Structures are given as C-alpha cells and as structure tokens.
C-alpha cells in the first residue's frame, strides 16, 4: 500500500513536492510504524511480523525510507534532518493524531527517537533494535567475531554478495546466508547509492533527540547484540536515563542483525513489549 503525493506546487511558489513514503501495511488497530536501517528497506523488518500477527489490535506500517525500496528520493539535501522530516510527514499523513508505537532498527532507531522528540506523548513507546547512537569513530565496539563459516558456501556466492554478507554476518553459513538473502540483500540492491553516500556526510541528527526532552514515560525496549561490531551494545545504555520505563537486553550470539541471529529471543522480548503496551492501551 503506497501513499503517493503531497501538496501540489503553484506557479507562485515553485517548490519541489516531496512524495510520501511507500509502505506495506498489515492489520488494523493502533498504528505501529516500523523503520529500517541504512541502505536497506522494509523487508529487513518482516521477520518480526509473526509477533504482531499473533496479537490483535495492531496496524503495522512497514516503511521504506527515502531513497530505499520503492520510496522516492528526497527532493533536497540528503541529511538526517531531512530523513526525519520525511518520516514525520508520513506519520502526520498516515497516522494522523492517533497514539502510535515505533519499531526502529539500526539507523531507523535514530529516527524512532526523533519521533519521540517531535511527537512526545503521542508516542506510546519504541522498540529500538541495535539502534544507532553515536557516530563512527566514537562508538564502543566489541571485537569482530565470526561464529560459523562455510567456505564452500561462500565460494559459490556472487563476489559482491559475498563481500557484503561477510562484512556483516556473525553466522556465515547456510542459515545466516538464507536470512541475509531474503531480508537484507533485496534492500541493498534497491537503495539509491548516490543518496546513501550523501547521507554519510550528515548521518546523525545535529541535535540528539534526548537533548530535547528530559524523559519519556512511554514503554520502551532496547535490544542489542553482544557481538554487534557495527553499533555495539554499550553506548545504548546511555539512553536509559531518558526512558525510565525501558527494558534493555544485550543478546549473546547476535551481531548487528540481532533479530535474524537470535529470532526466538528477540520475538520474546518484542512480544512482551507489545503485551505491555496492549495492557496499558486496553
């Protein structure tokens, strides 16, 4: 399901029109906006869908960020602020003034926190999965690990696919490749590379979302991977002072794609978060 157009421009004010973001929608009830990470698309988050499908009353909105998947590119400079504005515009159009929850993974975690700063009490809570917190060079990262490696499998892969897979994956075997192929690779192939390169120059919001509010009383979940060599797990602890009702989990045997590496654990944590939100809502 896709929302296509914004306000039309006039001859007197010739401004570019930023189209709204493509999204895939399931269910009905309280909206949940799901935001993926850098250079991928909404398909990364679809493995979480069984958790929602097992519970009634949640309208799931899996969004493609600007320049990713089937969403249009930004019409102006590609910055974290512009990405955040596009997501806000999507929420205002598709969610309106309803209370809603947010799931954000990696870069999407930063945008989820931006929604908290912008919409405050309208946000019921967030589930932040391996969220981006600090810029490259300032992150506290564990040593890079590989828990499984199938040399025959890797030799059979397309060289470009093998390079990106082995740069990320903790489990470089059949199971790891199948998950990566189905949920990561499609988005990697669909994103706009020039925009992705431009975003790296303004990757983080100029002002940390939490600097704009003292504390948010919603129900929050932070899940990190113990072996995540991309954003780590220690820096995210700094978020907890701003989210007094947050649950924090660091999952062993999980890299950056923690929900793919340890799906049962992440599904359990996410289900508990949803059940808590449901009890508060009902």
mmCIF file of C-alpha atoms in Angstrom:
data_model
loop_
_atom_site.group_PDB
_atom_site.id
_atom_site.type_symbol
_atom_site.label_atom_id
_atom_site.label_comp_id
_atom_site.label_asym_id
_atom_site.label_seq_id
_atom_site.Cartn_x
_atom_site.Cartn_y
_atom_site.Cartn_z
ATOM 1 C CA UNK A 1 0.000 0.000 0.000
ATOM 2 C CA UNK A 2 1.529 3.279 -1.033
ATOM 3 C CA UNK A 3 0.839 6.905 -0.207
ATOM 4 C CA UNK A 4 1.924 8.846 -3.279
ATOM 5 C CA UNK A 5 1.636 12.607 -3.265
ATOM 6 C CA UNK A 6 1.875 15.623 -1.042
ATOM 7 C CA UNK A 7 0.538 19.165 -1.597
ATOM 8 C CA UNK A 8 0.682 20.421 -5.177
ATOM 9 C CA UNK A 9 3.007 23.306 -6.005
ATOM 10 C CA UNK A 10 1.720 26.525 -7.558
ATOM 11 C CA UNK A 11 3.150 28.872 -10.181
ATOM 12 C CA UNK A 12 3.681 31.492 -7.481
ATOM 13 C CA UNK A 13 5.671 29.166 -5.209
ATOM 14 C CA UNK A 14 7.652 26.746 -7.373
ATOM 15 C CA UNK A 15 8.842 24.316 -4.726
ATOM 16 C CA UNK A 16 9.650 20.643 -5.254
ATOM 17 C CA UNK A 17 6.968 18.303 -3.963
ATOM 18 C CA UNK A 18 8.266 15.559 -1.681
ATOM 19 C CA UNK A 19 6.200 12.446 -2.252
ATOM 20 C CA UNK A 20 5.166 10.436 0.746
ATOM 21 C CA UNK A 21 6.929 7.213 1.574
ATOM 22 C CA UNK A 22 5.999 3.779 0.318
ATOM 23 C CA UNK A 23 4.857 1.358 2.976
ATOM 24 C CA UNK A 24 3.410 -2.116 3.374
ATOM 25 C CA UNK A 25 0.510 -2.419 5.786
ATOM 26 C CA UNK A 26 -0.938 -5.320 7.767
ATOM 27 C CA UNK A 27 -3.719 -5.498 10.334
ATOM 28 C CA UNK A 28 -5.875 -2.876 11.996
ATOM 29 C CA UNK A 29 -5.946 -1.060 15.297
ATOM 30 C CA UNK A 30 -3.267 1.018 16.995
ATOM 31 C CA UNK A 31 -0.597 2.049 14.457
ATOM 32 C CA UNK A 32 2.961 0.764 14.719
ATOM 33 C CA UNK A 33 5.490 2.471 12.445
ATOM 34 C CA UNK A 34 8.452 0.213 11.575
ATOM 35 C CA UNK A 35 11.643 1.891 10.342
ATOM 36 C CA UNK A 36 14.553 0.018 8.778
ATOM 37 C CA UNK A 37 18.247 0.847 8.681
ATOM 38 C CA UNK A 38 20.756 2.359 6.272
ATOM 39 C CA UNK A 39 20.841 1.174 2.610
ATOM 40 C CA UNK A 40 18.166 -1.494 3.064
ATOM 41 C CA UNK A 41 14.352 -1.463 3.050
ATOM 42 C CA UNK A 42 11.271 -2.599 4.970
ATOM 43 C CA UNK A 43 11.926 -6.256 4.174
ATOM 44 C CA UNK A 44 14.573 -6.344 6.910
ATOM 45 C CA UNK A 45 11.791 -5.999 9.484
ATOM 46 C CA UNK A 46 9.319 -8.504 8.037
ATOM 47 C CA UNK A 47 10.753 -11.375 10.156
ATOM 48 C CA UNK A 48 9.134 -9.581 13.128
ATOM 49 C CA UNK A 49 5.671 -9.852 11.581
ATOM 50 C CA UNK A 50 4.725 -13.172 13.304
ATOM 51 C CA UNK A 51 4.979 -11.416 16.676
ATOM 52 C CA UNK A 52 2.369 -8.878 15.591
ATOM 53 C CA UNK A 53 0.222 -11.363 13.677
ATOM 54 C CA UNK A 54 -0.221 -13.387 16.870
ATOM 55 C CA UNK A 55 -1.786 -10.375 18.592
ATOM 56 C CA UNK A 56 -4.893 -8.443 17.637
ATOM 57 C CA UNK A 57 -5.285 -4.707 17.511
ATOM 58 C CA UNK A 58 -2.066 -3.530 15.853
ATOM 59 C CA UNK A 59 -1.878 -1.814 12.467
ATOM 60 C CA UNK A 60 1.634 -2.429 11.178
ATOM 61 C CA UNK A 61 3.173 0.126 8.806
ATOM 62 C CA UNK A 62 6.453 -1.142 7.337
ATOM 63 C CA UNK A 63 8.031 1.945 5.785
ATOM 64 C CA UNK A 64 10.653 2.313 3.055
ATOM 65 C CA UNK A 65 12.828 5.305 3.966
ATOM 66 C CA UNK A 66 13.606 7.934 1.293
ATOM 67 C CA UNK A 67 15.753 6.515 -1.492
ATOM 68 C CA UNK A 68 15.218 2.949 -0.306
ATOM 69 C CA UNK A 69 12.956 0.206 -1.607
ATOM 70 C CA UNK A 70 10.060 1.742 -3.516
ATOM 71 C CA UNK A 71 10.120 5.126 -1.778
ATOM 72 C CA UNK A 72 11.006 8.300 -3.697
ATOM 73 C CA UNK A 73 14.281 10.078 -3.186
ATOM 74 C CA UNK A 74 14.456 13.255 -1.142
ATOM 75 C CA UNK A 75 13.957 16.380 -3.228
ATOM 76 C CA UNK A 76 16.647 18.350 -1.403
ATOM 77 C CA UNK A 77 19.846 17.667 0.525
ATOM 78 C CA UNK A 78 20.121 14.161 1.956
ATOM 79 C CA UNK A 79 20.647 14.644 5.687
ATOM 80 C CA UNK A 80 19.479 13.036 8.891
ATOM 81 C CA UNK A 81 17.170 16.006 9.446
ATOM 82 C CA UNK A 82 15.602 15.553 6.010
ATOM 83 C CA UNK A 83 15.108 11.845 6.665
ATOM 84 C CA UNK A 84 13.456 12.660 9.965
ATOM 85 C CA UNK A 85 11.187 15.231 8.339
ATOM 86 C CA UNK A 86 10.084 12.704 5.708
ATOM 87 C CA UNK A 87 9.173 10.218 8.423
ATOM 88 C CA UNK A 88 7.283 12.885 10.370
ATOM 89 C CA UNK A 89 5.352 13.800 7.255
ATOM 90 C CA UNK A 90 4.462 10.156 6.717
ATOM 91 C CA UNK A 91 3.217 9.852 10.301
ATOM 92 C CA UNK A 92 1.147 13.023 10.045
ATOM 93 C CA UNK A 93 -0.479 11.814 6.830
ATOM 94 C CA UNK A 94 -0.992 8.108 7.534
ATOM 95 C CA UNK A 95 -1.311 8.022 11.334
ATOM 96 C CA UNK A 96 -2.698 11.486 11.997
ATOM 97 C CA UNK A 97 -3.220 12.341 15.646
ATOM 98 C CA UNK A 98 -3.705 8.746 16.841
ATOM 99 C CA UNK A 99 -1.384 7.394 19.522
ATOM 100 C CA UNK A 100 1.183 5.095 17.922
ATOM 101 C CA UNK A 101 4.222 2.947 18.655
ATOM 102 C CA UNK A 102 7.505 2.743 16.751
ATOM 103 C CA UNK A 103 9.978 -0.017 15.944
ATOM 104 C CA UNK A 104 13.342 1.166 14.660
ATOM 105 C CA UNK A 105 16.353 -0.929 13.717
ATOM 106 C CA UNK A 106 19.877 0.487 13.382
ATOM 107 C CA UNK A 107 19.526 3.851 11.568
ATOM 108 C CA UNK A 108 15.771 3.531 11.990
ATOM 109 C CA UNK A 109 16.363 3.583 15.734
ATOM 110 C CA UNK A 110 17.684 7.134 15.474
ATOM 111 C CA UNK A 111 14.579 8.127 13.516
ATOM 112 C CA UNK A 112 12.335 6.428 16.074
ATOM 113 C CA UNK A 113 13.941 8.510 18.812
ATOM 114 C CA UNK A 114 13.405 11.586 16.620
ATOM 115 C CA UNK A 115 9.685 10.776 16.554
ATOM 116 C CA UNK A 116 9.688 10.653 20.353
ATOM 117 C CA UNK A 117 11.294 14.096 20.488
ATOM 118 C CA UNK A 118 8.848 15.518 17.942
ATOM 119 C CA UNK A 119 5.590 13.856 18.963
ATOM 120 C CA UNK A 120 6.136 13.252 22.680
ATOM 121 C CA UNK A 121 3.022 11.883 24.392
ATOM 122 C CA UNK A 122 1.529 10.707 21.089
ATOM 123 C CA UNK A 123 4.230 8.006 21.037
ATOM 124 C CA UNK A 124 3.178 5.060 23.196
ATOM 125 C CA UNK A 125 6.658 3.589 23.150
ATOM 126 C CA UNK A 126 9.505 2.377 20.987
ATOM 127 C CA UNK A 127 11.312 -0.883 20.326
ATOM 128 C CA UNK A 128 14.876 0.002 19.373
ATOM 129 C CA UNK A 129 16.783 -2.904 17.824
ATOM 130 C CA UNK A 130 20.556 -2.427 17.514
ATOM 131 C CA UNK A 131 19.931 1.336 17.403
ATOM 132 C CA UNK A 132 22.466 3.804 16.071
ATOM 133 C CA UNK A 133 23.518 6.143 18.888
ATOM 134 C CA UNK A 134 26.979 7.544 18.163
ATOM 135 C CA UNK A 135 28.924 8.497 15.027
ATOM 136 C CA UNK A 136 31.543 6.256 13.507
ATOM 137 C CA UNK A 137 34.811 6.694 15.370
ATOM 138 C CA UNK A 138 33.113 7.390 18.715
ATOM 139 C CA UNK A 139 31.411 4.027 19.224
ATOM 140 C CA UNK A 140 32.420 1.462 21.826
ATOM 141 C CA UNK A 141 32.562 -1.717 19.771
ATOM 142 C CA UNK A 142 33.348 -5.346 20.570
ATOM 143 C CA UNK A 143 35.987 -7.225 18.636
ATOM 144 C CA UNK A 144 34.772 -8.542 15.300
ATOM 145 C CA UNK A 145 33.734 -12.204 15.540
ATOM 146 C CA UNK A 146 32.520 -14.929 13.193
ATOM 147 C CA UNK A 147 30.686 -17.789 14.915
ATOM 148 C CA UNK A 148 30.250 -20.021 11.844
ATOM 149 C CA UNK A 149 31.819 -20.006 8.391
ATOM 150 C CA UNK A 150 31.062 -22.318 5.466
ATOM 151 C CA UNK A 151 33.874 -21.895 2.955
ATOM 152 C CA UNK A 152 32.117 -23.922 0.254
ATOM 153 C CA UNK A 153 29.009 -21.759 0.548
ATOM 154 C CA UNK A 154 30.998 -18.539 0.420
ATOM 155 C CA UNK A 155 32.966 -19.681 -2.612
ATOM 156 C CA UNK A 156 29.719 -20.305 -4.501
ATOM 157 C CA UNK A 157 28.291 -16.828 -3.875
ATOM 158 C CA UNK A 158 28.467 -13.886 -6.233
ATOM 159 C CA UNK A 159 31.622 -11.968 -5.201
ATOM 160 C CA UNK A 160 29.719 -8.749 -4.465
ATOM 161 C CA UNK A 161 27.138 -10.613 -2.387
ATOM 162 C CA UNK A 162 29.877 -12.497 -0.553
ATOM 163 C CA UNK A 163 31.716 -9.288 0.302
ATOM 164 C CA UNK A 164 28.745 -7.538 1.871
ATOM 165 C CA UNK A 165 27.499 -10.712 3.583
ATOM 166 C CA UNK A 166 30.828 -11.489 5.238
ATOM 167 C CA UNK A 167 31.301 -7.853 6.280
ATOM 168 C CA UNK A 168 28.151 -8.021 8.403
ATOM 169 C CA UNK A 169 27.226 -11.590 9.280
ATOM 170 C CA UNK A 170 28.150 -13.306 12.524
ATOM 171 C CA UNK A 171 26.968 -16.635 11.089
ATOM 172 C CA UNK A 172 28.405 -17.160 7.622
ATOM 173 C CA UNK A 173 26.661 -20.470 6.965
ATOM 174 C CA UNK A 174 23.510 -21.666 5.197
ATOM 175 C CA UNK A 175 21.119 -20.349 7.842
ATOM 176 C CA UNK A 176 22.883 -16.997 8.014
ATOM 177 C CA UNK A 177 23.005 -16.656 4.246
ATOM 178 C CA UNK A 178 19.344 -17.597 3.759
ATOM 179 C CA UNK A 179 18.220 -14.915 6.221
ATOM 180 C CA UNK A 180 20.551 -12.342 4.676
ATOM 181 C CA UNK A 181 19.489 -13.234 1.124
ATOM 182 C CA UNK A 182 15.783 -12.954 1.908
ATOM 183 C CA UNK A 183 15.691 -9.925 4.199
ATOM 184 C CA UNK A 184 18.844 -7.832 3.735
ATOM 185 C CA UNK A 185 20.052 -8.292 0.173
ATOM 186 C CA UNK A 186 16.847 -7.138 -1.596
ATOM 187 C CA UNK A 187 17.050 -3.746 0.090
ATOM 188 C CA UNK A 188 20.768 -3.423 -0.549
ATOM 189 C CA UNK A 189 20.078 -3.904 -4.240
ATOM 190 C CA UNK A 190 17.195 -1.421 -4.276
ATOM 191 C CA UNK A 191 18.625 1.630 -2.496
ATOM 192 C CA UNK A 192 19.892 4.750 -4.280
ATOM 193 C CA UNK A 193 23.667 4.698 -3.901
ATOM 194 C CA UNK A 194 24.323 8.395 -4.544
ATOM 195 C CA UNK A 195 21.859 9.372 -1.836
ATOM 196 C CA UNK A 196 23.356 6.851 0.567
ATOM 197 C CA UNK A 197 26.802 8.341 0.006
ATOM 198 C CA UNK A 198 25.460 11.859 0.578
ATOM 199 C CA UNK A 199 23.711 10.814 3.791
ATOM 200 C CA UNK A 200 27.013 9.628 5.247
ATOM 201 C CA UNK A 201 28.114 13.285 5.337
ATOM 202 C CA UNK A 202 25.214 14.157 7.671
ATOM 203 C CA UNK A 203 24.456 10.736 9.121
ATOM 204 C CA UNK A 204 23.457 11.724 12.643
ATOM 205 C CA UNK A 205 20.948 14.335 13.696
ATOM 206 C CA UNK A 206 22.709 17.565 14.628
ATOM 207 C CA UNK A 207 20.887 17.526 17.959
ATOM 208 C CA UNK A 208 20.470 14.237 19.804
ATOM 209 C CA UNK A 209 16.738 13.563 20.254
ATOM 210 C CA UNK A 210 17.125 13.052 24.004
ATOM 211 C CA UNK A 211 18.620 16.529 24.415
ATOM 212 C CA UNK A 212 15.171 17.866 23.544
ATOM 213 C CA UNK A 213 13.295 16.221 26.411
ATOM 214 C CA UNK A 214 14.131 15.211 29.956
ATOM 215 C CA UNK A 215 12.377 11.844 29.965
ATOM 216 C CA UNK A 216 9.726 9.979 28.002
ATOM 217 C CA UNK A 217 7.297 7.931 30.066
ATOM 218 C CA UNK A 218 6.286 5.512 27.311
ATOM 219 C CA UNK A 219 7.054 1.804 27.308
ATOM 220 C CA UNK A 220 10.383 1.244 25.595
ATOM 221 C CA UNK A 221 12.543 -1.721 24.625
ATOM 222 C CA UNK A 222 16.210 -1.619 23.638
ATOM 223 C CA UNK A 223 17.706 -4.797 22.164
ATOM 224 C CA UNK A 224 21.375 -5.056 21.222
ATOM 225 C CA UNK A 225 23.693 -7.824 20.028
ATOM 226 C CA UNK A 226 26.622 -8.801 22.231
ATOM 227 C CA UNK A 227 28.750 -9.378 19.113
ATOM 228 C CA UNK A 228 27.498 -6.329 17.169
ATOM 229 C CA UNK A 229 30.685 -4.848 15.677
ATOM 230 C CA UNK A 230 28.792 -2.087 13.841
ATOM 231 C CA UNK A 231 26.983 -0.096 16.557
ATOM 232 C CA UNK A 232 27.927 -2.114 19.633
ATOM 233 C CA UNK A 233 25.905 -2.553 22.822
ATOM 234 C CA UNK A 234 27.485 -0.294 25.448
ATOM 235 C CA UNK A 235 26.643 3.141 24.039
ATOM 236 C CA UNK A 236 22.923 2.349 24.019
ATOM 237 C CA UNK A 237 22.965 2.149 27.819
ATOM 238 C CA UNK A 238 23.231 5.941 27.840
ATOM 239 C CA UNK A 239 19.671 6.123 26.528
ATOM 240 C CA UNK A 240 18.175 4.596 29.652
ATOM 241 C CA UNK A 241 18.258 7.782 31.738
ATOM 242 C CA UNK A 242 15.829 9.329 29.251
ATOM 243 C CA UNK A 243 13.474 6.333 29.113
ATOM 244 C CA UNK A 244 12.690 5.435 32.739
ATOM 245 C CA UNK A 245 10.335 2.605 31.738
ATOM 246 C CA UNK A 246 12.706 0.963 29.281
ATOM 247 C CA UNK A 247 13.739 -2.679 29.193
ATOM 248 C CA UNK A 248 17.299 -3.203 27.987
ATOM 249 C CA UNK A 249 18.628 -6.525 26.666
ATOM 250 C CA UNK A 250 22.004 -7.465 25.244
ATOM 251 C CA UNK A 251 21.684 -10.757 23.389
ATOM 252 C CA UNK A 252 24.617 -13.150 23.205
ATOM 253 C CA UNK A 253 25.226 -14.906 19.916
ATOM 254 C CA UNK A 254 23.927 -11.942 17.946
ATOM 255 C CA UNK A 255 25.582 -9.425 15.665
ATOM 256 C CA UNK A 256 24.086 -6.292 14.148
ATOM 257 C CA UNK A 257 21.111 -8.160 12.694
ATOM 258 C CA UNK A 258 20.200 -9.407 16.131
ATOM 259 C CA UNK A 259 16.638 -10.338 15.145
ATOM 260 C CA UNK A 260 17.959 -12.617 12.388
ATOM 261 C CA UNK A 261 20.701 -14.185 14.513
ATOM 262 C CA UNK A 262 18.523 -14.884 17.568
ATOM 263 C CA UNK A 263 14.899 -14.682 16.399
ATOM 264 C CA UNK A 264 13.321 -16.560 19.296
ATOM 265 C CA UNK A 265 14.893 -14.289 21.898
ATOM 266 C CA UNK A 266 14.017 -11.108 20.040
ATOM 267 C CA UNK A 267 10.475 -12.306 19.333
ATOM 268 C CA UNK A 268 10.002 -12.976 23.029
ATOM 269 C CA UNK A 269 11.237 -9.522 24.009
ATOM 270 C CA UNK A 270 9.143 -7.819 21.351
ATOM 271 C CA UNK A 271 6.070 -9.828 22.315
ATOM 272 C CA UNK A 272 6.439 -8.811 25.952
ATOM 273 C CA UNK A 273 6.784 -5.160 24.886
ATOM 274 C CA UNK A 274 3.619 -5.408 22.794
ATOM 275 C CA UNK A 275 1.708 -7.161 25.572
ATOM 276 C CA UNK A 276 2.675 -4.395 27.992
ATOM 277 C CA UNK A 277 1.520 -1.748 25.533
ATOM 278 C CA UNK A 278 -1.719 -3.657 24.961
ATOM 279 C CA UNK A 279 -2.452 -3.837 28.687
ATOM 280 C CA UNK A 280 -1.880 -0.103 29.044
ATOM 281 C CA UNK A 281 -3.958 0.674 25.960
ATOM 282 C CA UNK A 282 -6.913 -1.531 26.908
#
